[in-house]
Coordinates of C-alpha atoms in Angstrom, one line a residue:
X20 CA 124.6 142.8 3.3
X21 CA 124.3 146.2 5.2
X22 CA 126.7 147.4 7.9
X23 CA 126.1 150.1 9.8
X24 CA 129.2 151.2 12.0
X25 CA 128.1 150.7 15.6
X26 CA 131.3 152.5 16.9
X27 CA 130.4 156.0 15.5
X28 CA 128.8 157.0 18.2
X29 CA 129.2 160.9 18.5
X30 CA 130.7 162.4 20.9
X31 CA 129.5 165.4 23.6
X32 CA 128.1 168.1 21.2
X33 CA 128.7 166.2 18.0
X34 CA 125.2 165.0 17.5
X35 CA 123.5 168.9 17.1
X36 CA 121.1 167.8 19.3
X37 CA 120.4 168.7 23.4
X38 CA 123.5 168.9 25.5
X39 CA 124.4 166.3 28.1
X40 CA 123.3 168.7 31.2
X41 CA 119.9 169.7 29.7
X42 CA 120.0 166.0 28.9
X43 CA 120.8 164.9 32.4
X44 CA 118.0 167.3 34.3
X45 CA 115.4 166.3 32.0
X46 CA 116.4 162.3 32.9
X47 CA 116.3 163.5 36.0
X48 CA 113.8 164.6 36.8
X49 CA 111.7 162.2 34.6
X50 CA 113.2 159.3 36.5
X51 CA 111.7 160.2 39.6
X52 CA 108.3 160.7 38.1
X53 CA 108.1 157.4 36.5
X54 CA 110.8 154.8 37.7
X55 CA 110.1 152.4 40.7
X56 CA 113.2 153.6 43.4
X57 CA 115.2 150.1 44.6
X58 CA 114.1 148.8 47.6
X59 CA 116.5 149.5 50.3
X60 CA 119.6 147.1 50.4
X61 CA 119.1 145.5 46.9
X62 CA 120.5 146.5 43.5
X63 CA 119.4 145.3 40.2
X64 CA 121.4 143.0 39.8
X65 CA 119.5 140.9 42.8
X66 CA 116.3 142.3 41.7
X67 CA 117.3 140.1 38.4
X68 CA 117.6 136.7 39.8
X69 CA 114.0 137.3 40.8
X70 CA 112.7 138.4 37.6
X71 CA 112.6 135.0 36.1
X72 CA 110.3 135.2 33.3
X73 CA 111.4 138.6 32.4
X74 CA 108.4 140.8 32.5
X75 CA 109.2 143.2 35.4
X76 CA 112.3 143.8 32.9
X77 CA 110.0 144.1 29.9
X78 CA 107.3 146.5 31.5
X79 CA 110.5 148.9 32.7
X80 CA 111.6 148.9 29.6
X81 CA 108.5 150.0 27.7
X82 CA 108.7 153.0 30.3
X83 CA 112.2 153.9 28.9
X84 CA 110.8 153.4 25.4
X85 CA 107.5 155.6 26.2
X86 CA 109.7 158.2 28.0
X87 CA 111.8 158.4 25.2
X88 CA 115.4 157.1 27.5
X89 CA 115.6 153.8 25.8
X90 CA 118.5 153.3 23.1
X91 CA 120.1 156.4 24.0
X92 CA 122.7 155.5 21.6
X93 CA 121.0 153.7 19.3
X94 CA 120.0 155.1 15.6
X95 CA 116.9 157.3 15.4
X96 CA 115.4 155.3 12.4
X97 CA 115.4 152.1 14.5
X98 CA 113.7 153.5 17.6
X99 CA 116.9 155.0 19.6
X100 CA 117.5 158.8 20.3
X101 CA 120.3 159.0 18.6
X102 CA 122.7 160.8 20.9
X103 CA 126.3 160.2 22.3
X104 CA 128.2 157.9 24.9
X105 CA 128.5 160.9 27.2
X106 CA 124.2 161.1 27.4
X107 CA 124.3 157.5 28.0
X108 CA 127.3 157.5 30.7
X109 CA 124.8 160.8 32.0
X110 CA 121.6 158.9 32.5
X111 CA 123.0 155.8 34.0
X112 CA 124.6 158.0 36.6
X113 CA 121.1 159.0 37.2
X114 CA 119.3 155.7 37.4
X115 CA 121.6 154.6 40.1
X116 CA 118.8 155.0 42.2
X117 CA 116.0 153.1 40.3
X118 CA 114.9 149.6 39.4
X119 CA 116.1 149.4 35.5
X120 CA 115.4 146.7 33.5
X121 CA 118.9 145.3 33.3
X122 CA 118.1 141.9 31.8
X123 CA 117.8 143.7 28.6
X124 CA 121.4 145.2 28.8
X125 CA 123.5 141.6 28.3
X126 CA 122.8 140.5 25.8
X127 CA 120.0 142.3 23.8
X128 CA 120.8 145.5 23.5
X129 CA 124.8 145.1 23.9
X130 CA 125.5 142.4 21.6
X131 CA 122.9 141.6 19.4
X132 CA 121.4 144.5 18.4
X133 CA 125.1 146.6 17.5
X134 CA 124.9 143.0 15.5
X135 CA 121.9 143.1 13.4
X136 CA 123.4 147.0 12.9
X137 CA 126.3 146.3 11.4
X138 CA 124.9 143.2 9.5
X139 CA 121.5 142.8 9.4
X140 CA 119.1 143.9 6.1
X141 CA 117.3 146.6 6.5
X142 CA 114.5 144.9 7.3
X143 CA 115.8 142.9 9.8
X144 CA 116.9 146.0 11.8
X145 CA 113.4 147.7 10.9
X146 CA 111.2 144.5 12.2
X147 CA 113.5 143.8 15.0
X148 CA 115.4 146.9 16.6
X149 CA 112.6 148.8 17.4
X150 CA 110.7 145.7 19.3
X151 CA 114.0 145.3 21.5
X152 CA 114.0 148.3 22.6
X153 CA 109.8 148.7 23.3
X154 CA 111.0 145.9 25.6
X155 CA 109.1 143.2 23.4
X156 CA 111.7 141.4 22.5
X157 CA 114.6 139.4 24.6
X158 CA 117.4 137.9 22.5
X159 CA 120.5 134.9 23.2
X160 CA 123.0 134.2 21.6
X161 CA 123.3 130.3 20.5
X162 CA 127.0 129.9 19.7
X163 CA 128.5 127.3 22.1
X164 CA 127.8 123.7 21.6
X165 CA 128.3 120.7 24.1
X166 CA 131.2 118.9 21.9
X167 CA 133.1 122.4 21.0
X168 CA 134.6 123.6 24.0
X169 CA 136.2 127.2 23.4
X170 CA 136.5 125.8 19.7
X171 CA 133.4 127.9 18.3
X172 CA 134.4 127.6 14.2
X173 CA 134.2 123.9 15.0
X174 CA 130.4 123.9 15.9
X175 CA 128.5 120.7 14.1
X176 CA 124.8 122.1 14.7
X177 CA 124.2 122.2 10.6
X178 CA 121.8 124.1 8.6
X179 CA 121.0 122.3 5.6
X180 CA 119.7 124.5 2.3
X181 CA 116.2 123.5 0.9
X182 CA 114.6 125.7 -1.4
X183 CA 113.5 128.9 0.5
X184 CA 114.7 127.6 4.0
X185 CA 117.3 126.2 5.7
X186 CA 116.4 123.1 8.1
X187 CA 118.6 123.4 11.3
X188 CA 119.7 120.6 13.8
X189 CA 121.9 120.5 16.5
X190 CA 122.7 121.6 19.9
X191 CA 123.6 124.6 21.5
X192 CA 124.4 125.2 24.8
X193 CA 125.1 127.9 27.8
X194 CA 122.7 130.1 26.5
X195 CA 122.1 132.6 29.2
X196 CA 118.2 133.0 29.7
X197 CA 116.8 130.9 26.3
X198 CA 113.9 129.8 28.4
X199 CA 112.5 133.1 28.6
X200 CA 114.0 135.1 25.4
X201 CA 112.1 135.2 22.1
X202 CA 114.7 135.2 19.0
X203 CA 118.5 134.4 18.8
X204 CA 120.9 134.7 16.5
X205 CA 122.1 131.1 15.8
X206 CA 125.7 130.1 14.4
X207 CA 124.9 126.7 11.9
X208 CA 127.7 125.2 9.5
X209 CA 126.2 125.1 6.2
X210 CA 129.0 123.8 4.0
X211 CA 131.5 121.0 5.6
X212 CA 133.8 120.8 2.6
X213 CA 135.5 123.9 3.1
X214 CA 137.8 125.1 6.1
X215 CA 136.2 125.1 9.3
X216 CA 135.5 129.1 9.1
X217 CA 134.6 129.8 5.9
X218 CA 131.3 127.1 5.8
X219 CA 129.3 128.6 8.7
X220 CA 126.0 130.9 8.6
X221 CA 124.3 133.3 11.1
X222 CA 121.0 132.7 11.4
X223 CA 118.1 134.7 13.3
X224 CA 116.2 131.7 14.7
X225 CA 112.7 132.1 16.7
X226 CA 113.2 130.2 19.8
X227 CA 109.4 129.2 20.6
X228 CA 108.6 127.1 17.8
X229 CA 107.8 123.5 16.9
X230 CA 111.1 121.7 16.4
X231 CA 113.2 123.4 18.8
X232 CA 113.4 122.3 22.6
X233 CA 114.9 124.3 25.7
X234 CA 116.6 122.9 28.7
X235 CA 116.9 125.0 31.8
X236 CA 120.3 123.7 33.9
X237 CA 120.7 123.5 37.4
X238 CA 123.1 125.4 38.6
X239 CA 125.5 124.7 42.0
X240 CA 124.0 128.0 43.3
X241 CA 120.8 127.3 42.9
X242 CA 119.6 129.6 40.0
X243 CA 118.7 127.8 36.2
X244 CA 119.6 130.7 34.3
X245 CA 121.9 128.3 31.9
X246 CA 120.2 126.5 29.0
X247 CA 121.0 123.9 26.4
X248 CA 118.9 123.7 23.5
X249 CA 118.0 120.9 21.1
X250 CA 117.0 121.4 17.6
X251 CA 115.4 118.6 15.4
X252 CA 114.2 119.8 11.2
X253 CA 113.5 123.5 12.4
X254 CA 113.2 125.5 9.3
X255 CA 114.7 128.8 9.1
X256 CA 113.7 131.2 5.6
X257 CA 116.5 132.3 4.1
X258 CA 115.2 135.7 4.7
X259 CA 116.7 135.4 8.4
X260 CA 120.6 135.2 7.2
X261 CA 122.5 137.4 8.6
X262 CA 125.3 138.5 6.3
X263 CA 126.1 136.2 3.6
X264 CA 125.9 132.3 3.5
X265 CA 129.1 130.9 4.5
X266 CA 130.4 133.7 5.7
X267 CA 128.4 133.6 9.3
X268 CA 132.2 134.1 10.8
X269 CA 132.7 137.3 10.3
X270 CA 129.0 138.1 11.5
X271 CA 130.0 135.9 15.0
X272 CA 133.9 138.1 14.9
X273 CA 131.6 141.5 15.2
X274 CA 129.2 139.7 18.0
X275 CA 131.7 138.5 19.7
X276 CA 134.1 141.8 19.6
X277 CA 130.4 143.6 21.1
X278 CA 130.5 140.6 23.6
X279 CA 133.7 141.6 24.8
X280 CA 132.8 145.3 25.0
X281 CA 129.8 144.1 26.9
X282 CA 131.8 142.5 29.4
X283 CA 134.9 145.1 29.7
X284 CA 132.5 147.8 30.7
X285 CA 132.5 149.8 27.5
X286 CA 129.5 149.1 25.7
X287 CA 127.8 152.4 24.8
X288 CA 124.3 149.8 24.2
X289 CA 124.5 149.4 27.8
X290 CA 121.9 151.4 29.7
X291 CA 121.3 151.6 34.1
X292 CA 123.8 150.1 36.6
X293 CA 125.3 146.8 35.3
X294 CA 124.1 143.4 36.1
X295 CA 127.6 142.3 37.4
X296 CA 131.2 143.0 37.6
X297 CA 131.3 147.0 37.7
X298 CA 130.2 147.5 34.7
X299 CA 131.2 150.5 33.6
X300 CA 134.2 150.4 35.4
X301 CA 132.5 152.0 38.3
X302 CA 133.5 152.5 42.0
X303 CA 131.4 149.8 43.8
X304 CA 130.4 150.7 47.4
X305 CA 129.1 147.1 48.5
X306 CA 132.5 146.1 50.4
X307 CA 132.5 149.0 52.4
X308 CA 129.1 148.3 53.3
X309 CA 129.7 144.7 53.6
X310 CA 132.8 145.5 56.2
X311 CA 130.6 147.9 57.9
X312 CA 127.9 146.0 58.4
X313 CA 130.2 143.3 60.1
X314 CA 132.1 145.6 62.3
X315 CA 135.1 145.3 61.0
X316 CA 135.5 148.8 59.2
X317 CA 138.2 149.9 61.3
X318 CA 140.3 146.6 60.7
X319 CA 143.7 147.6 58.9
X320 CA 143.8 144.5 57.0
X321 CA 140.0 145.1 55.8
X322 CA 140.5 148.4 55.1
X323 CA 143.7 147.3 52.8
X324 CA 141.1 145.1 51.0
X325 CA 138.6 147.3 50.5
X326 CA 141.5 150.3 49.2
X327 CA 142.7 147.2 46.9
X328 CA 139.2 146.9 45.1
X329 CA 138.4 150.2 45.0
X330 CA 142.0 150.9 43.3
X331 CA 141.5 148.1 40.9
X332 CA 137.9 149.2 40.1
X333 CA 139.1 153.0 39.2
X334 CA 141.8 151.5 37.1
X335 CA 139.2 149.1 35.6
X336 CA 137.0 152.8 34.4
X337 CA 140.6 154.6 32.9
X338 CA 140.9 151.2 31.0
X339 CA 137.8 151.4 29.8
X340 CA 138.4 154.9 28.5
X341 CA 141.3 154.7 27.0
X342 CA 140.7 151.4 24.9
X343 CA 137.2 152.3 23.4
X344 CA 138.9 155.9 22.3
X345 CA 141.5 154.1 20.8
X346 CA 139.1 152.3 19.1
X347 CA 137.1 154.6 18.1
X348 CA 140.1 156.3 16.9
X349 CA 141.5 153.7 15.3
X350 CA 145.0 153.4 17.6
X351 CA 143.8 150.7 18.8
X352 CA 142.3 147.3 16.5
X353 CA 138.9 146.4 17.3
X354 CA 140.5 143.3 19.1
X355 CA 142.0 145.3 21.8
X356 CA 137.9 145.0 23.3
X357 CA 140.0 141.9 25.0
X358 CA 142.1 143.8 27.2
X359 CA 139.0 145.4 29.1
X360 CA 136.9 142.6 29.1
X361 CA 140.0 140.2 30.3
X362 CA 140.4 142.9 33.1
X363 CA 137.4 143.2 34.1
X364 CA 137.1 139.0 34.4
X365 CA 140.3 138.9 36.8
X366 CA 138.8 142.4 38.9
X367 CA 135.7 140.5 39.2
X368 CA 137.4 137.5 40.0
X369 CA 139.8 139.1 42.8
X370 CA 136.9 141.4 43.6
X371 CA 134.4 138.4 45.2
X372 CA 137.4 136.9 46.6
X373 CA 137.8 140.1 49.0
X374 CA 134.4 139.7 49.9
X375 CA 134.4 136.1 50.9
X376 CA 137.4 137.0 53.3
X377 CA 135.4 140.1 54.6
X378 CA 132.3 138.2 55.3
X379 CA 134.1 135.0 56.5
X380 CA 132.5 131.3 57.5
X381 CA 129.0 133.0 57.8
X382 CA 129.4 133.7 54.2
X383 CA 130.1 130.2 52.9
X384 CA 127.5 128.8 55.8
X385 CA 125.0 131.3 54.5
X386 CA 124.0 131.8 58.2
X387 CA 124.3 135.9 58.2
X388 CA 122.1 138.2 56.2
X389 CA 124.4 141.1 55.6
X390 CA 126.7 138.2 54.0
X391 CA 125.1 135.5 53.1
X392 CA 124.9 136.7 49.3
X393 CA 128.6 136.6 49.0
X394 CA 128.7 133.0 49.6
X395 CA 126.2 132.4 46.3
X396 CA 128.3 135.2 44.3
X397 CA 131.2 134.0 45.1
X398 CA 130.0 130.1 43.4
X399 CA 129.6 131.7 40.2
X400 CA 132.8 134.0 39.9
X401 CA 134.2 132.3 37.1
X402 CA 131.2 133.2 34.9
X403 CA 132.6 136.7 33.7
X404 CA 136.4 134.8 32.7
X405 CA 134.1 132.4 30.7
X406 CA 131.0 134.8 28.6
X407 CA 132.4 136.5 25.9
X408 CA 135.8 133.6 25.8
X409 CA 137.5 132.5 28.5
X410 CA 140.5 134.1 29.8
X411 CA 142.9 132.1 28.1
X412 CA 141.0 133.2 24.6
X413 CA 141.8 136.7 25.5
X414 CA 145.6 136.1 26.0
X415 CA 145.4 134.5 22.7
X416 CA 143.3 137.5 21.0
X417 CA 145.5 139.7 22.8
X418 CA 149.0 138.2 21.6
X419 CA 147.9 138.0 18.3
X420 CA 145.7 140.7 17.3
X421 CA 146.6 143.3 19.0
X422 CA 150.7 142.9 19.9
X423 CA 150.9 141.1 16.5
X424 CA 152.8 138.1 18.0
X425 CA 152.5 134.4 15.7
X426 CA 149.7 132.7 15.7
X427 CA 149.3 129.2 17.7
X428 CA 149.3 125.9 15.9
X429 CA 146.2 124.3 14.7
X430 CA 146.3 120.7 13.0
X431 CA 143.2 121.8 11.6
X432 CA 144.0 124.8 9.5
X433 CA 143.2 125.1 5.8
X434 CA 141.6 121.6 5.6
X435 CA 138.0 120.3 4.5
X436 CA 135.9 120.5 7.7
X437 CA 134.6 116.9 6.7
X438 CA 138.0 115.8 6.6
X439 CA 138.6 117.2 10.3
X440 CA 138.3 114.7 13.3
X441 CA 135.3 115.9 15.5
X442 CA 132.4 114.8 17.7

């Protein structure tokens, strides 16, 4: 097994290399040469929806690649440039203005790939790395599974040993964008007579192949984005384990503590404006715009909204802050990723809420323009308190890993998975 420590990232200076403000005016400047400007009243994240087979994401990504701006933080051996958080933090400041090809941020580039850098065989990071970042490759995560709920060690998609493969079947579901990704890194339980999370196996898994079938899902606002996927004697070499057999749970702890740094806002992997949810803990403008645009920015009780979120949203960036350098520093366990991403589920949460009331019944009617996209955001606001664990798994991580309280019950503990009731 390699691992690769995906939270050395250097710090301003530390690298030897250029410094963030020769850094920032060369990105600059290069950004208005080459990068399409958003159209007026749009952000990526809209631009997104529309982007359904990826390739607008895929083309701006090869420009990053060719302009030397994509995996600012990434290793220089496996395509990146090598430099710190504070160049990243620098040129998404500047790309504010452009289209970006965000798609790739979540999960790609912010969860998979710090994976297959901590974990993967040189060769694996060598063949696969580079292509993410050329924009030639989208990745998903297959983890959860229709029968496990928030229970992910008790997944029963199995991977069964035969000579140089494994043959996989199963089901995963809630992959975000399977339909149009090309690999994923796949979680299979390959032994069922030990405890529940010492006989499972990461897996990277090529999505487009005979033996495995995608389902897009219908969604209550309208977008298919969701997928479940069905997989029936697909063979896997055992050149594409990740980690060690039978020890694919620590491989999924790693990808999921990314996963919550992805969603907290404090992913260094993370490059342009954020898809949703502030990101990187940024002050978001679009309620003042949206109370503007309705007359109402002169209300005292809209105002007192507006002061709320933008309040919740600076304490969301300090948060951010002050749990990856703790981190990093090591005052802080890796598990602590939980406390941003759990805040930024809740300021997400309370943050659409404030726009429904701002935009009122024309909202939820979807009969204004300046509002009607609040009604459709607002449908899928639980979506950040569910990727990356639900809220309620975050309390738990947070209790127990970080404050160091005792752990909940669990029947199932210590015994033979075959000897545990299950779907």
């Amino acid at each position: 097994m390699s691992t690769t420590d995906t939270d050395g990232i250097a710090e301003a200076g530390d690298d030897g290399g250029e410094s963030v403000d020769s850094f920032r005016t060369r990105a600059r400047a290069w950004l208005a040469d080459t990068m399409p400007l958003l159209p007026e009243g749009t952000t990526n994240h809209l631009l997104s929806r529309d982007d359904e087979s990826g390739e607008r994401a895929r083309r701006l990504q090869r420009l990053l690649f060719d302009g030397g701006f994509a995996g600012i933080c990434f290793p220089v051996p496996y395509g990146g440039q090598g430099l710190s958080l504070h160049h990243q933090k620098a040129f998404t400041q500047e790309s504010l203005p452009y289209q970006m090809p965000t798609i790739f941020n979540v999960p790609t580039l912010s969860i998979l790939a710090p994976t297959l850098l901590d974990f993967g065989t040189e060769e694996q990071k060598v063949r696969h790395i580079p292509a993410m970042l050329r924009g030639d490759e989208l990745w998903v995560q297959f983890l959860s599974e229709p029968s496990g709920g928030s229970d992910l060690a008790g997944l029963i998609t199995r991977a069964t040993r035969d000579g140089d493969v494994f043959i996989l079947n199963g089901s995963k579901i809630w992959s975000s964008g399977a339909f149009r990704s090309d690999y994923s890194l796949c979680l299979a339980r390959t032994d069922w007579q030990v405890p529940k999370h010492r006989g499972l196996t990461m897996f990277i898994l090529k999505i487009h192949q005979p033996g495995v079938e995608v389902q897009q899902i219908k969604m209550v606002n309208g977008t298919s984005e969701f997928c479940q996927e069905f997989f029936d004697d697909v063979p896997i070499p055992v050149a594409d384990v990740v980690g060690e057999v039978n020890d694919g749970w620590t491989v999924a702890s790693r990808l999921l503590y990314h996963e919550r740094n992805a969603a907290g806002g404090g992913s260094p992997f993370v490059s342009g404006a954020a898809t949703a949810g502030g990101g990187h803990g940024g002050q978001r403008t679009d309620l003042l715009e949206l109370a503007t645009a309705t007359g109402q920015a002169d209300d005292p009780r809209v105002r007192q909204l507006v002061a709320e979120a933008r309040i919740n949203d600076r304490v969301h960036g300090q948060l951010i802050d002050r749990v990856s350098t703790g981190i990093r520093t090591g005052a802080l366990p890796p598990a602590a990723g939980a406390l941003s991403s759990l805040f930024a589920a809740t300021n997400t949460e309370r943050h659409l809420d404030i726009g429904l009331e701002i935009a009122g019944a024309a909202a939820g009617a979807w009969l204004a323009e300046d509002s009607e996209h609040w009604g459709v955001n607002w449908l899928f606001r639980q979506g950040l308190s569910l990727g990356g664990g639900s809220n309620e798994i975050q309390r738990n991580i947070i209790s127990e890993r970080v404050l160091g309280m005792p752990r909940e019950y669990a029947a199932d503990r210590d015994k033979p998975f075959d000897e545990v009731r299950h779907n």
